[in-house]
mmCIF file of C-alpha atoms and ligand atoms in Angstrom:
data_model
loop_
_atom_site.group_PDB
_atom_site.id
_atom_site.type_symbol
_atom_site.label_atom_id
_atom_site.label_comp_id
_atom_site.label_asym_id
_atom_site.label_seq_id
_atom_site.Cartn_x
_atom_site.Cartn_y
_atom_site.Cartn_z
ATOM 1 C CA MET S 292 -48.427 11.706 32.911
ATOM 2 C CA LYS S 293 -46.310 8.767 33.866
ATOM 3 C CA LEU S 294 -42.721 9.922 33.846
ATOM 4 C CA SER S 295 -39.593 8.854 32.053
ATOM 5 C CA PRO S 296 -36.998 7.342 34.158
ATOM 6 C CA LYS S 297 -34.470 10.219 33.556
ATOM 7 C CA GLN S 298 -37.406 12.684 34.653
ATOM 8 C CA PHE S 299 -38.308 10.605 37.669
ATOM 9 C CA PHE S 300 -34.665 10.279 38.674
ATOM 10 C CA THR S 301 -34.167 14.231 38.538
ATOM 11 C CA ALA S 302 -37.649 14.535 40.468
ATOM 12 C CA ARG S 303 -37.202 11.914 42.923
ATOM 13 C CA LEU S 304 -33.716 13.651 44.101
ATOM 14 C CA LEU S 305 -35.228 17.279 44.214
ATOM 15 C CA GLU S 306 -37.588 15.730 46.727
ATOM 16 C CA TRP S 307 -35.201 13.795 48.437
ATOM 17 C CA ASN S 308 -33.394 17.012 48.808
ATOM 18 C CA ARG S 309 -36.494 18.476 50.519
ATOM 19 C CA GLN S 310 -36.828 15.848 53.058
ATOM 20 C CA HIS S 311 -33.660 15.314 53.982
ATOM 21 C CA ASN S 312 -31.174 18.783 53.915
ATOM 22 C CA THR S 313 -29.267 17.464 56.971
ATOM 23 C CA ARG S 314 -25.610 17.777 55.631
ATOM 24 C CA SER S 315 -25.364 21.272 57.072
ATOM 25 C CA MET S 316 -22.015 22.535 56.434
ATOM 26 C CA PRO S 317 -20.747 26.051 56.259
ATOM 27 C CA TRP S 318 -19.942 26.847 52.722
ATOM 28 C CA LYS S 319 -23.550 24.848 51.581
ATOM 29 C CA GLY S 320 -26.282 27.196 50.647
ATOM 30 C CA ILE S 321 -24.095 30.664 50.028
ATOM 31 C CA ARG S 322 -23.621 31.854 47.133
ATOM 32 C CA ASP S 323 -19.704 33.376 47.839
ATOM 33 C CA PRO S 324 -17.472 31.833 45.099
ATOM 34 C CA TYR S 325 -14.326 32.539 46.997
ATOM 35 C CA ARG S 326 -16.023 30.451 50.175
ATOM 36 C CA ILE S 327 -17.046 27.645 47.753
ATOM 37 C CA TRP S 328 -14.177 27.378 45.646
ATOM 38 C CA LEU S 329 -11.646 27.129 48.772
ATOM 39 C CA SER S 330 -14.233 24.548 50.133
ATOM 40 C CA GLU S 331 -14.202 22.385 47.041
ATOM 41 C CA ILE S 332 -10.224 22.481 47.080
ATOM 42 C CA ILE S 333 -10.226 21.787 50.653
ATOM 43 C CA LEU S 334 -12.453 18.791 50.286
ATOM 44 C CA GLN S 335 -10.504 17.488 47.261
ATOM 45 C CA GLN S 336 -9.286 14.071 48.756
ATOM 46 C CA THR S 337 -10.223 14.889 51.909
ATOM 47 C CA ARG S 338 -13.328 13.669 54.574
ATOM 48 C CA VAL S 339 -15.740 16.458 55.569
ATOM 49 C CA GLU S 340 -14.737 15.827 59.067
ATOM 50 C CA GLN S 341 -10.930 16.484 58.606
ATOM 51 C CA GLY S 342 -11.504 19.393 55.994
ATOM 52 C CA LEU S 343 -13.944 21.398 58.254
ATOM 53 C CA PRO S 344 -11.683 23.211 60.642
ATOM 54 C CA TYR S 345 -9.312 23.719 58.182
ATOM 55 C CA TYR S 346 -12.137 25.437 55.953
ATOM 56 C CA GLU S 347 -12.913 27.706 59.012
ATOM 57 C CA ARG S 348 -9.330 28.727 59.932
ATOM 58 C CA PHE S 349 -8.758 29.864 56.127
ATOM 59 C CA ILE S 350 -11.512 31.932 56.312
ATOM 60 C CA ALA S 351 -10.604 33.423 59.526
ATOM 61 C CA HIS S 352 -6.692 33.967 58.477
ATOM 62 C CA TYR S 353 -8.171 35.486 54.706
ATOM 63 C CA PRO S 354 -11.809 36.098 54.471
ATOM 64 C CA THR S 355 -11.490 37.376 51.054
ATOM 65 C CA VAL S 356 -9.737 36.190 47.754
ATOM 66 C CA ARG S 357 -7.083 39.444 48.106
ATOM 67 C CA ASP S 358 -6.334 38.644 52.071
ATOM 68 C CA LEU S 359 -5.239 35.201 50.450
ATOM 69 C CA ALA S 360 -3.684 36.418 47.257
ATOM 70 C CA ALA S 361 -1.207 38.645 50.012
ATOM 71 C CA ALA S 362 -0.382 36.045 51.761
ATOM 72 C CA PRO S 363 3.623 34.978 52.176
ATOM 73 C CA ASP S 364 3.620 31.311 50.768
ATOM 74 C CA GLU S 365 4.967 29.923 53.816
ATOM 75 C CA ALA S 366 1.981 31.006 56.184
ATOM 76 C CA VAL S 367 -0.263 29.245 53.825
ATOM 77 C CA PHE S 368 1.370 25.668 53.386
ATOM 78 C CA ARG S 369 1.771 26.078 57.067
ATOM 79 C CA LEU S 370 -2.001 26.555 57.535
ATOM 80 C CA TRP S 371 -2.891 23.273 55.069
ATOM 81 C CA GLN S 372 -0.376 20.959 56.865
ATOM 82 C CA GLY S 373 -1.673 17.638 57.878
ATOM 83 C CA LEU S 374 -4.353 18.195 54.873
ATOM 84 C CA GLY S 375 -1.733 16.444 51.911
ATOM 85 C CA TYR S 376 -1.683 16.972 48.424
ATOM 86 C CA TYR S 377 0.634 19.821 48.627
ATOM 87 C CA ALA S 378 0.049 20.640 44.775
ATOM 88 C CA ARG S 379 -3.494 21.508 45.617
ATOM 89 C CA CYS S 380 -2.472 24.263 47.580
ATOM 90 C CA LYS S 381 0.420 25.647 45.608
ATOM 91 C CA ASN S 382 -2.420 25.514 42.957
ATOM 92 C CA MET S 383 -5.221 27.425 45.186
ATOM 93 C CA LEU S 384 -2.833 30.040 46.145
ATOM 94 C CA ALA S 385 -1.920 30.407 42.497
ATOM 95 C CA ALA S 386 -5.106 30.762 41.880
ATOM 96 C CA ALA S 387 -5.822 33.767 44.223
ATOM 97 C CA ARG S 388 -2.952 35.192 42.817
ATOM 98 C CA GLN S 389 -4.497 34.789 39.092
ATOM 99 C CA ILE S 390 -8.032 36.278 40.426
ATOM 100 C CA VAL S 391 -6.632 39.618 41.915
ATOM 101 C CA GLN S 392 -3.843 39.812 39.061
ATOM 102 C CA THR S 393 -6.264 38.873 35.832
ATOM 103 C CA PHE S 394 -9.634 39.685 36.966
ATOM 104 C CA ASP S 395 -8.880 42.446 39.584
ATOM 105 C CA GLY S 396 -9.544 40.532 42.525
ATOM 106 C CA ARG S 397 -13.525 40.015 41.238
ATOM 107 C CA PHE S 398 -14.159 36.202 41.369
ATOM 108 C CA PRO S 399 -14.692 34.794 37.640
ATOM 109 C CA ASP S 400 -18.784 34.339 37.434
ATOM 110 C CA THR S 401 -18.647 31.949 33.896
ATOM 111 C CA TYR S 402 -18.130 28.239 33.520
ATOM 112 C CA GLU S 403 -14.985 29.255 31.121
ATOM 113 C CA GLN S 404 -13.456 31.264 32.973
ATOM 114 C CA ILE S 405 -13.559 30.131 36.306
ATOM 115 C CA GLN S 406 -11.869 26.621 34.902
ATOM 116 C CA SER S 407 -8.942 28.819 33.586
ATOM 117 C CA LEU S 408 -7.674 29.131 37.253
ATOM 118 C CA LYS S 409 -4.880 27.089 37.876
ATOM 119 C CA GLY S 410 -5.880 24.083 39.605
ATOM 120 C CA ILE S 411 -9.207 23.936 38.874
ATOM 121 C CA GLY S 412 -10.821 21.138 36.537
ATOM 122 C CA PRO S 413 -14.262 20.983 35.340
ATOM 123 C CA TYR S 414 -15.937 19.349 38.432
ATOM 124 C CA THR S 415 -14.370 22.357 40.401
ATOM 125 C CA ALA S 416 -15.562 24.743 37.543
ATOM 126 C CA ALA S 417 -19.281 23.033 37.470
ATOM 127 C CA ALA S 418 -19.524 23.354 41.554
ATOM 128 C CA VAL S 419 -18.495 26.994 41.986
ATOM 129 C CA ALA S 420 -20.317 27.943 39.160
ATOM 130 C CA SER S 421 -23.660 26.452 39.384
ATOM 131 C CA PHE S 422 -23.226 26.738 43.687
ATOM 132 C CA ALA S 423 -22.119 30.378 43.697
ATOM 133 C CA PHE S 424 -24.127 31.515 40.257
ATOM 134 C CA ASN S 425 -26.548 28.860 39.677
ATOM 135 C CA SER S 426 -24.849 28.233 36.308
ATOM 136 C CA PRO S 427 -25.851 25.401 33.976
ATOM 137 C CA HIS S 428 -23.333 22.743 34.889
ATOM 138 C CA ALA S 429 -23.138 19.685 35.620
ATOM 139 C CA VAL S 430 -21.022 18.130 38.839
ATOM 140 C CA LEU S 431 -19.270 14.892 38.116
ATOM 141 C CA ASP S 432 -17.640 13.645 41.373
ATOM 142 C CA GLY S 433 -17.266 9.854 42.543
ATOM 143 C CA ASN S 434 -20.539 10.332 44.393
ATOM 144 C CA VAL S 435 -22.562 11.399 41.153
ATOM 145 C CA PHE S 436 -20.373 8.360 39.170
ATOM 146 C CA ARG S 437 -21.711 5.727 41.321
ATOM 147 C CA VAL S 438 -25.789 7.252 41.375
ATOM 148 C CA LEU S 439 -25.530 7.611 37.463
ATOM 149 C CA ALA S 440 -24.004 4.200 36.976
ATOM 150 C CA ARG S 441 -26.267 2.139 39.389
ATOM 151 C CA TYR S 442 -29.842 3.875 38.961
ATOM 152 C CA PHE S 443 -29.437 3.133 35.123
ATOM 153 C CA GLY S 444 -26.977 0.238 35.269
ATOM 154 C CA ILE S 445 -24.394 1.538 33.103
ATOM 155 C CA ASP S 446 -21.143 -0.602 32.951
ATOM 156 C CA THR S 447 -18.703 1.192 30.833
ATOM 157 C CA PRO S 448 -15.722 1.787 33.090
ATOM 158 C CA THR S 449 -15.835 5.724 34.278
ATOM 159 C CA ASP S 450 -12.197 5.721 34.288
ATOM 160 C CA SER S 451 -12.503 5.601 30.660
ATOM 161 C CA THR S 452 -12.664 8.302 27.932
ATOM 162 C CA GLY S 453 -15.906 7.212 26.699
ATOM 163 C CA GLY S 454 -17.008 6.500 30.468
ATOM 164 C CA LYS S 455 -16.304 9.985 30.853
ATOM 165 C CA LYS S 456 -17.634 11.566 28.264
ATOM 166 C CA GLN S 457 -21.075 9.414 28.770
ATOM 167 C CA PHE S 458 -21.237 10.109 31.981
ATOM 168 C CA ALA S 459 -20.623 14.100 31.669
ATOM 169 C CA ALA S 460 -23.755 13.776 28.813
ATOM 170 C CA LEU S 461 -25.961 12.089 31.185
ATOM 171 C CA ALA S 462 -25.505 14.297 33.636
ATOM 172 C CA GLN S 463 -25.523 16.999 31.580
ATOM 173 C CA GLU S 464 -29.089 16.403 30.538
ATOM 174 C CA LEU S 465 -30.013 15.622 33.971
ATOM 175 C CA LEU S 466 -29.637 18.855 35.120
ATOM 176 C CA PRO S 467 -32.642 20.967 35.452
ATOM 177 C CA PRO S 468 -31.409 24.252 34.143
ATOM 178 C CA GLU S 469 -32.742 26.669 36.599
ATOM 179 C CA GLN S 470 -31.600 24.655 39.594
ATOM 180 C CA SER S 471 -28.227 23.551 39.088
ATOM 181 C CA ALA S 472 -27.012 25.091 42.274
ATOM 182 C CA ILE S 473 -29.563 22.689 44.515
ATOM 183 C CA TYR S 474 -29.679 19.725 41.936
ATOM 184 C CA ASN S 475 -25.944 19.311 41.986
ATOM 185 C CA GLN S 476 -25.638 19.810 45.709
ATOM 186 C CA SER S 477 -28.641 17.114 45.482
ATOM 187 C CA ILE S 478 -27.028 14.643 43.646
ATOM 188 C CA MET S 479 -23.594 14.445 45.667
ATOM 189 C CA ASP S 480 -25.440 14.218 49.039
ATOM 190 C CA PHE S 481 -27.485 11.334 47.849
ATOM 191 C CA GLY S 482 -24.231 9.483 46.628
ATOM 192 C CA ALA S 483 -22.863 10.362 49.817
ATOM 193 C CA VAL S 484 -25.669 9.498 52.333
ATOM 194 C CA VAL S 485 -28.015 6.896 50.763
ATOM 195 C CA CYS S 486 -26.597 5.120 47.513
ATOM 196 C CA LYS S 487 -23.076 5.105 49.627
ATOM 197 C CA PRO S 488 -19.908 3.213 47.879
ATOM 198 C CA GLN S 489 -20.932 0.104 50.592
ATOM 199 C CA GLN S 490 -23.959 -0.986 51.786
ATOM 200 C CA PRO S 491 -26.396 1.586 49.893
ATOM 201 C CA SER S 492 -30.000 1.939 51.270
ATOM 202 C CA CYS S 493 -31.697 0.796 49.308
ATOM 203 C CA GLY S 494 -34.523 0.032 51.247
ATOM 204 C CA GLN S 495 -35.599 3.332 52.060
ATOM 205 C CA CYS S 496 -34.422 4.963 48.324
ATOM 206 C CA LEU S 497 -36.931 7.072 46.784
ATOM 207 C CA LEU S 498 -35.620 5.920 43.452
ATOM 208 C CA ALA S 499 -35.747 2.142 44.206
ATOM 209 C CA PRO S 500 -38.716 1.465 41.865
ATOM 210 C CA ALA S 501 -36.478 2.839 38.636
ATOM 211 C CA CYS S 502 -33.027 1.752 39.791
ATOM 212 C CA VAL S 503 -31.648 -0.864 37.182
ATOM 213 C CA ALA S 504 -28.899 -1.961 39.243
ATOM 214 C CA LEU S 505 -31.463 -2.727 42.358
ATOM 215 C CA GLN S 506 -33.523 -4.964 39.364
ATOM 216 C CA GLN S 507 -30.728 -6.638 38.120
ATOM 217 C CA GLN S 508 -29.395 -7.463 41.469
ATOM 218 C CA THR S 509 -26.155 -5.548 40.072
ATOM 219 C CA VAL S 510 -25.252 -2.787 42.621
ATOM 220 C CA ALA S 511 -22.353 -4.180 44.641
ATOM 221 C CA ARG S 512 -20.482 -4.105 41.053
ATOM 222 C CA LEU S 513 -21.304 -1.111 40.023
ATOM 223 C CA PRO S 514 -19.686 1.709 39.093
ATOM 224 C CA VAL S 515 -17.222 -0.029 36.928
ATOM 225 C CA LYS S 516 -13.116 1.219 37.279
ATOM 226 C CA SER S 517 -10.648 0.163 33.919
ATOM 227 C CA LYS S 518 -7.796 0.738 36.215
ATOM 228 C CA LYS S 519 -6.747 -1.016 39.336
ATOM 229 C CA LEU S 520 -4.758 1.429 41.844
ATOM 230 C CA VAL S 521 -0.756 0.216 42.051
ATOM 231 C CA ILE S 522 0.064 1.373 45.489
ATOM 232 C CA ARG S 523 3.798 2.026 45.690
ATOM 233 C CA LYS S 524 6.016 1.308 48.925
ATOM 234 C CA ARG S 525 8.638 3.420 49.281
ATOM 235 C CA TYR S 526 11.151 3.859 52.368
ATOM 236 C CA PHE S 527 12.629 7.391 53.625
ATOM 237 C CA TYR S 528 15.131 7.252 56.082
ATOM 238 C CA TYR S 529 15.610 11.014 57.414
ATOM 239 C CA ILE S 530 18.834 11.718 58.884
ATOM 240 C CA VAL S 531 18.300 14.509 62.181
ATOM 241 C CA LEU S 532 21.562 15.787 61.932
ATOM 242 C CA GLU S 533 22.109 18.207 65.035
ATOM 243 C CA HIS S 534 25.197 20.592 65.217
ATOM 244 C CA GLN S 535 24.878 22.673 68.674
ATOM 245 C CA ASP S 536 21.851 24.153 68.522
ATOM 246 C CA GLN S 537 21.221 23.553 65.081
ATOM 247 C CA VAL S 538 19.816 21.289 62.318
ATOM 248 C CA PHE S 539 19.749 20.504 58.811
ATOM 249 C CA ILE S 540 16.849 20.513 56.605
ATOM 250 C CA ARG S 541 15.776 21.537 52.946
ATOM 251 C CA LYS S 542 12.961 22.227 51.345
ATOM 252 C CA ARG S 543 11.090 19.802 48.328
ATOM 253 C CA THR S 544 11.264 20.721 45.009
ATOM 254 C CA GLY S 545 11.193 18.722 41.399
ATOM 255 C CA ASN S 546 8.478 16.467 40.665
ATOM 256 C CA ASP S 547 7.627 14.640 43.615
ATOM 257 C CA ILE S 548 5.192 14.236 46.401
ATOM 258 C CA TRP S 549 5.462 17.360 48.789
ATOM 259 C CA GLN S 550 6.470 19.535 47.068
ATOM 260 C CA ASN S 551 7.491 23.091 49.310
ATOM 261 C CA LEU S 552 7.367 21.402 52.464
ATOM 262 C CA HIS S 553 10.517 20.961 54.280
ATOM 263 C CA GLU S 554 12.522 18.014 55.355
ATOM 264 C CA PHE S 555 15.287 16.625 57.349
ATOM 265 C CA ILE S 556 18.494 15.069 55.091
ATOM 266 C CA LEU S 557 16.741 12.209 52.971
ATOM 267 C CA LEU S 558 18.243 9.164 52.155
ATOM 268 C CA GLU S 559 15.727 7.159 49.993
ATOM 269 C CA MET S 560 15.980 3.160 50.223
ATOM 270 C CA PRO S 561 14.759 0.593 47.711
ATOM 271 C CA ALA S 562 13.812 -1.429 50.390
ATOM 272 C CA PRO S 563 13.790 -1.769 54.553
ATOM 273 C CA VAL S 564 17.342 -1.139 55.957
ATOM 274 C CA THR S 565 18.051 -1.328 59.378
ATOM 275 C CA ALA S 566 20.271 1.297 61.204
ATOM 276 C CA SER S 567 23.004 -0.225 60.703
ATOM 277 C CA GLU S 568 23.119 -0.736 57.487
ATOM 278 C CA LEU S 569 21.874 2.701 56.846
ATOM 279 C CA LEU S 570 25.217 4.418 58.672
ATOM 280 C CA ALA S 571 27.190 1.545 56.580
ATOM 281 C CA SER S 572 25.893 2.867 53.563
ATOM 282 C CA PRO S 573 27.737 4.346 51.014
ATOM 283 C CA GLU S 574 24.755 6.573 50.498
ATOM 284 C CA LEU S 575 25.457 8.230 53.766
ATOM 285 C CA ARG S 576 28.514 8.602 53.809
ATOM 286 C CA GLY S 577 27.712 10.215 50.626
ATOM 287 C CA VAL S 578 25.490 12.839 52.217
ATOM 288 C CA MET S 579 27.880 13.590 55.485
ATOM 289 C CA ASN S 580 30.608 14.526 52.812
ATOM 290 C CA GLY S 581 33.155 13.584 56.150
ATOM 291 C CA THR S 582 31.259 15.349 58.696
ATOM 292 C CA PRO S 583 32.384 12.978 61.719
ATOM 293 C CA TYR S 584 28.758 12.486 64.026
ATOM 294 C CA THR S 585 27.737 10.189 66.549
ATOM 295 C CA MET S 586 24.906 8.512 66.431
ATOM 296 C CA GLN S 587 22.249 9.448 69.497
ATOM 297 C CA GLY S 588 19.309 7.021 68.419
ATOM 298 C CA ALA S 589 16.162 5.816 65.898
ATOM 299 C CA SER S 590 13.386 6.705 66.278
ATOM 300 C CA PRO S 591 10.257 4.191 65.395
ATOM 301 C CA THR S 592 8.877 3.999 61.505
ATOM 302 C CA PHE S 593 6.119 6.024 60.733
ATOM 303 C CA LYS S 594 3.758 5.202 58.023
ATOM 304 C CA GLN S 595 1.899 7.637 55.782
ATOM 305 C CA GLN S 596 -0.654 6.656 53.266
ATOM 306 C CA LEU S 597 -1.064 8.524 50.253
ATOM 307 C CA THR S 598 -3.006 7.839 47.131
ATOM 308 C CA HIS S 599 -0.586 5.879 44.925
ATOM 309 C CA GLN S 600 1.894 5.102 47.823
ATOM 310 C CA THR S 601 2.647 4.361 50.926
ATOM 311 C CA ILE S 602 5.348 6.022 52.438
ATOM 312 C CA HIS S 603 7.518 4.158 55.315
ATOM 313 C CA SER S 604 9.693 6.704 57.461
ATOM 314 C CA GLN S 605 12.806 6.370 60.221
ATOM 315 C CA PHE S 606 14.515 9.282 61.511
ATOM 316 C CA LEU S 607 17.864 8.758 62.948
ATOM 317 C CA LEU S 608 19.136 11.414 65.687
ATOM 318 C CA LEU S 609 23.042 12.321 64.721
ATOM 319 C CA ALA S 610 25.080 14.846 66.721
ATOM 320 C CA ALA S 611 27.970 15.437 63.865
ATOM 321 C CA THR S 612 30.989 16.292 66.084
ATOM 322 C CA ARG S 613 32.275 19.374 64.001
ATOM 323 C CA LYS S 614 30.476 21.823 61.628
ATOM 324 C CA PRO S 615 28.795 19.745 58.826
ATOM 325 C CA ALA S 616 28.615 21.032 55.159
ATOM 326 C CA ILE S 617 25.897 19.555 53.375
ATOM 327 C CA LYS S 618 25.149 20.258 50.192
ATOM 328 C CA ASP S 619 21.502 21.791 49.633
ATOM 329 C CA TYR S 620 20.450 21.532 53.149
ATOM 330 C CA MET S 621 20.727 24.524 55.263
ATOM 331 C CA ALA S 622 21.424 24.816 59.295
ATOM 332 C CA VAL S 623 18.201 26.154 61.456
ATOM 333 C CA PRO S 624 17.985 26.951 65.037
ATOM 334 C CA ARG S 625 16.128 23.558 66.309
ATOM 335 C CA THR S 626 13.765 26.299 68.376
ATOM 336 C CA ARG S 627 12.652 27.517 64.879
ATOM 337 C CA LEU S 628 11.768 23.881 63.507
ATOM 338 C CA ASN S 629 7.934 24.989 63.945
ATOM 339 C CA SER S 630 7.905 27.858 61.720
ATOM 340 C CA TYR S 631 8.770 25.803 58.848
ATOM 341 C CA ALA S 632 5.658 23.494 57.430
ATOM 342 C CA PHE S 633 6.736 19.672 57.066
ATOM 343 C CA PRO S 634 4.749 16.694 55.627
ATOM 344 C CA LYS S 635 2.531 14.648 57.958
ATOM 345 C CA THR S 636 4.928 11.933 58.658
ATOM 346 C CA ILE S 637 7.493 14.498 59.842
ATOM 347 C CA THR S 638 5.165 17.001 61.795
ATOM 348 C CA ASP S 639 4.268 13.126 63.517
ATOM 349 C CA PHE S 640 7.743 12.339 64.504
ATOM 350 C CA LEU S 641 8.155 15.618 65.931
ATOM 351 C CA GLN S 642 5.200 15.378 68.172
ATOM 352 C CA ASN S 643 6.005 11.891 68.922
ATOM 353 C CA LYS S 644 8.944 13.205 70.683
ATOM 354 C CA SER S 645 10.592 9.524 70.578
ATOM 355 C CA LEU S 646 14.083 11.190 70.271
ATOM 356 C CA GLU S 647 15.438 13.674 72.018
ATOM 357 C CA LEU S 648 15.645 16.268 69.581
ATOM 358 C CA PHE S 649 14.359 19.173 72.441
HETATM 359 S S1 SF4 Y 83 -32.034 1.715 44.664
HETATM 360 FE FE1 SF4 Y 83 -29.957 1.278 45.802
HETATM 361 S S2 SF4 Y 83 -28.213 1.298 44.325
HETATM 362 FE FE2 SF4 Y 83 -30.445 2.277 43.517
HETATM 363 S S3 SF4 Y 83 -29.896 4.457 43.534
HETATM 364 FE FE3 SF4 Y 83 -31.337 3.741 45.484
HETATM 365 S S4 SF4 Y 83 -29.121 3.335 46.694
HETATM 366 FE FE4 SF4 Y 83 -28.412 3.391 44.689
#
C-alpha cells in the first residue's frame, strides 16, 4: 500500500529513531515528570552541553519537587547562576511550590493541569505530558517548525498567528497517539541532528524522497519568520563602592532583565562614556550623594549577549573616604559577596580579578 506524504513522514521518522537513537541524555526515556520538566526548563534557550551540568546539580540538590519547593530562593538562584533568563528560574520555583500547594506534591498528569503551572507554555506542557504520561500532545519547538516547514514546503511565517495554528494542527495530525513520547522525541532529535538550521544532511535523509523543500530547492529559505530580531545595545557602568571591608549592592527588581539577581551601583548610560566622563557626570554625583571618594581603577569592558540585548559593562572601583549613605543599596562584607547570586557579566568581572577587590 502506498503511503501518503503524512504517513510516510511519521513512519520514516520513527524508523530513523530506531536506527539512530544516539542523543542519549539523562532525562531521555525516563517517565519522572519532575525530572523531565526540570530538563525542559533548563534547556529553554540553552544548549544541551551547557544545560547538562545544571540539570545534574539540580537533581543532586533537589531530588524531588518537594525538595525544590522547600528550598530558599537565594540558594536556587545561586544554583541557576550562569544560565541566564532568570525569569525561568523564578517561575520554576513558583511552579514547584504550586505543585506542593495545589496538587499536594504530586506532579499533575494532564496537559491542562501541567499548563496551569507557572512558566509552562504549550510546548513544555506537551513535552511533559507526552514524555511522562504518553499523552497525545504534539510538541512544537524550533526543530519541529523547521522539519515540518521543509518537508511539507510551508512558507507561512512560523511566528505569525496563522502560522502557529497551521503548524500546530499539522503537528497534531502527524502524531501517532499511542506513541506520542517516542514520536515527539524523534522529531526534535531529527531536527537537531539531520534537518539542522545550517547544512542539513539531505543526502542521508530518510525523508528526502518526499521532501518538498528538497524537490523545490527551498531548503535554505525555510522556515520563514516575519519578524526580524532587533538587538538593543545597553551600556552599564557599575560603581564598585568600597568602604572599609564593605561594598554596596542591591537586588534587582522591576520589569527588566536579571530580576532577583544582585548588582553593584548601576549607572546606565545611553552611549559609551569614558571613566573620566562618568566621574564628572551628574548621574554619578546623584548616586554618590555627597560621599567623598578616591578612584581606585577601572576594569575592561565585559560583554554579555542576551536574546534581544547586548549588555556592555564596565566596573569602576571607588573607595569612599567616609561612610556613604547610598539610597536603595546595602553594604555587605566583601568576603560575603559569593553568597549572592549575580548576573553572568558580574560573575565574569569578579572571576576576572581585573580590579583588586579582594
Ligand atoms: S531532505 Fe533535507 S530539508 Fe528535507 S527533511 Fe531531510 S534534511 Fe530536512
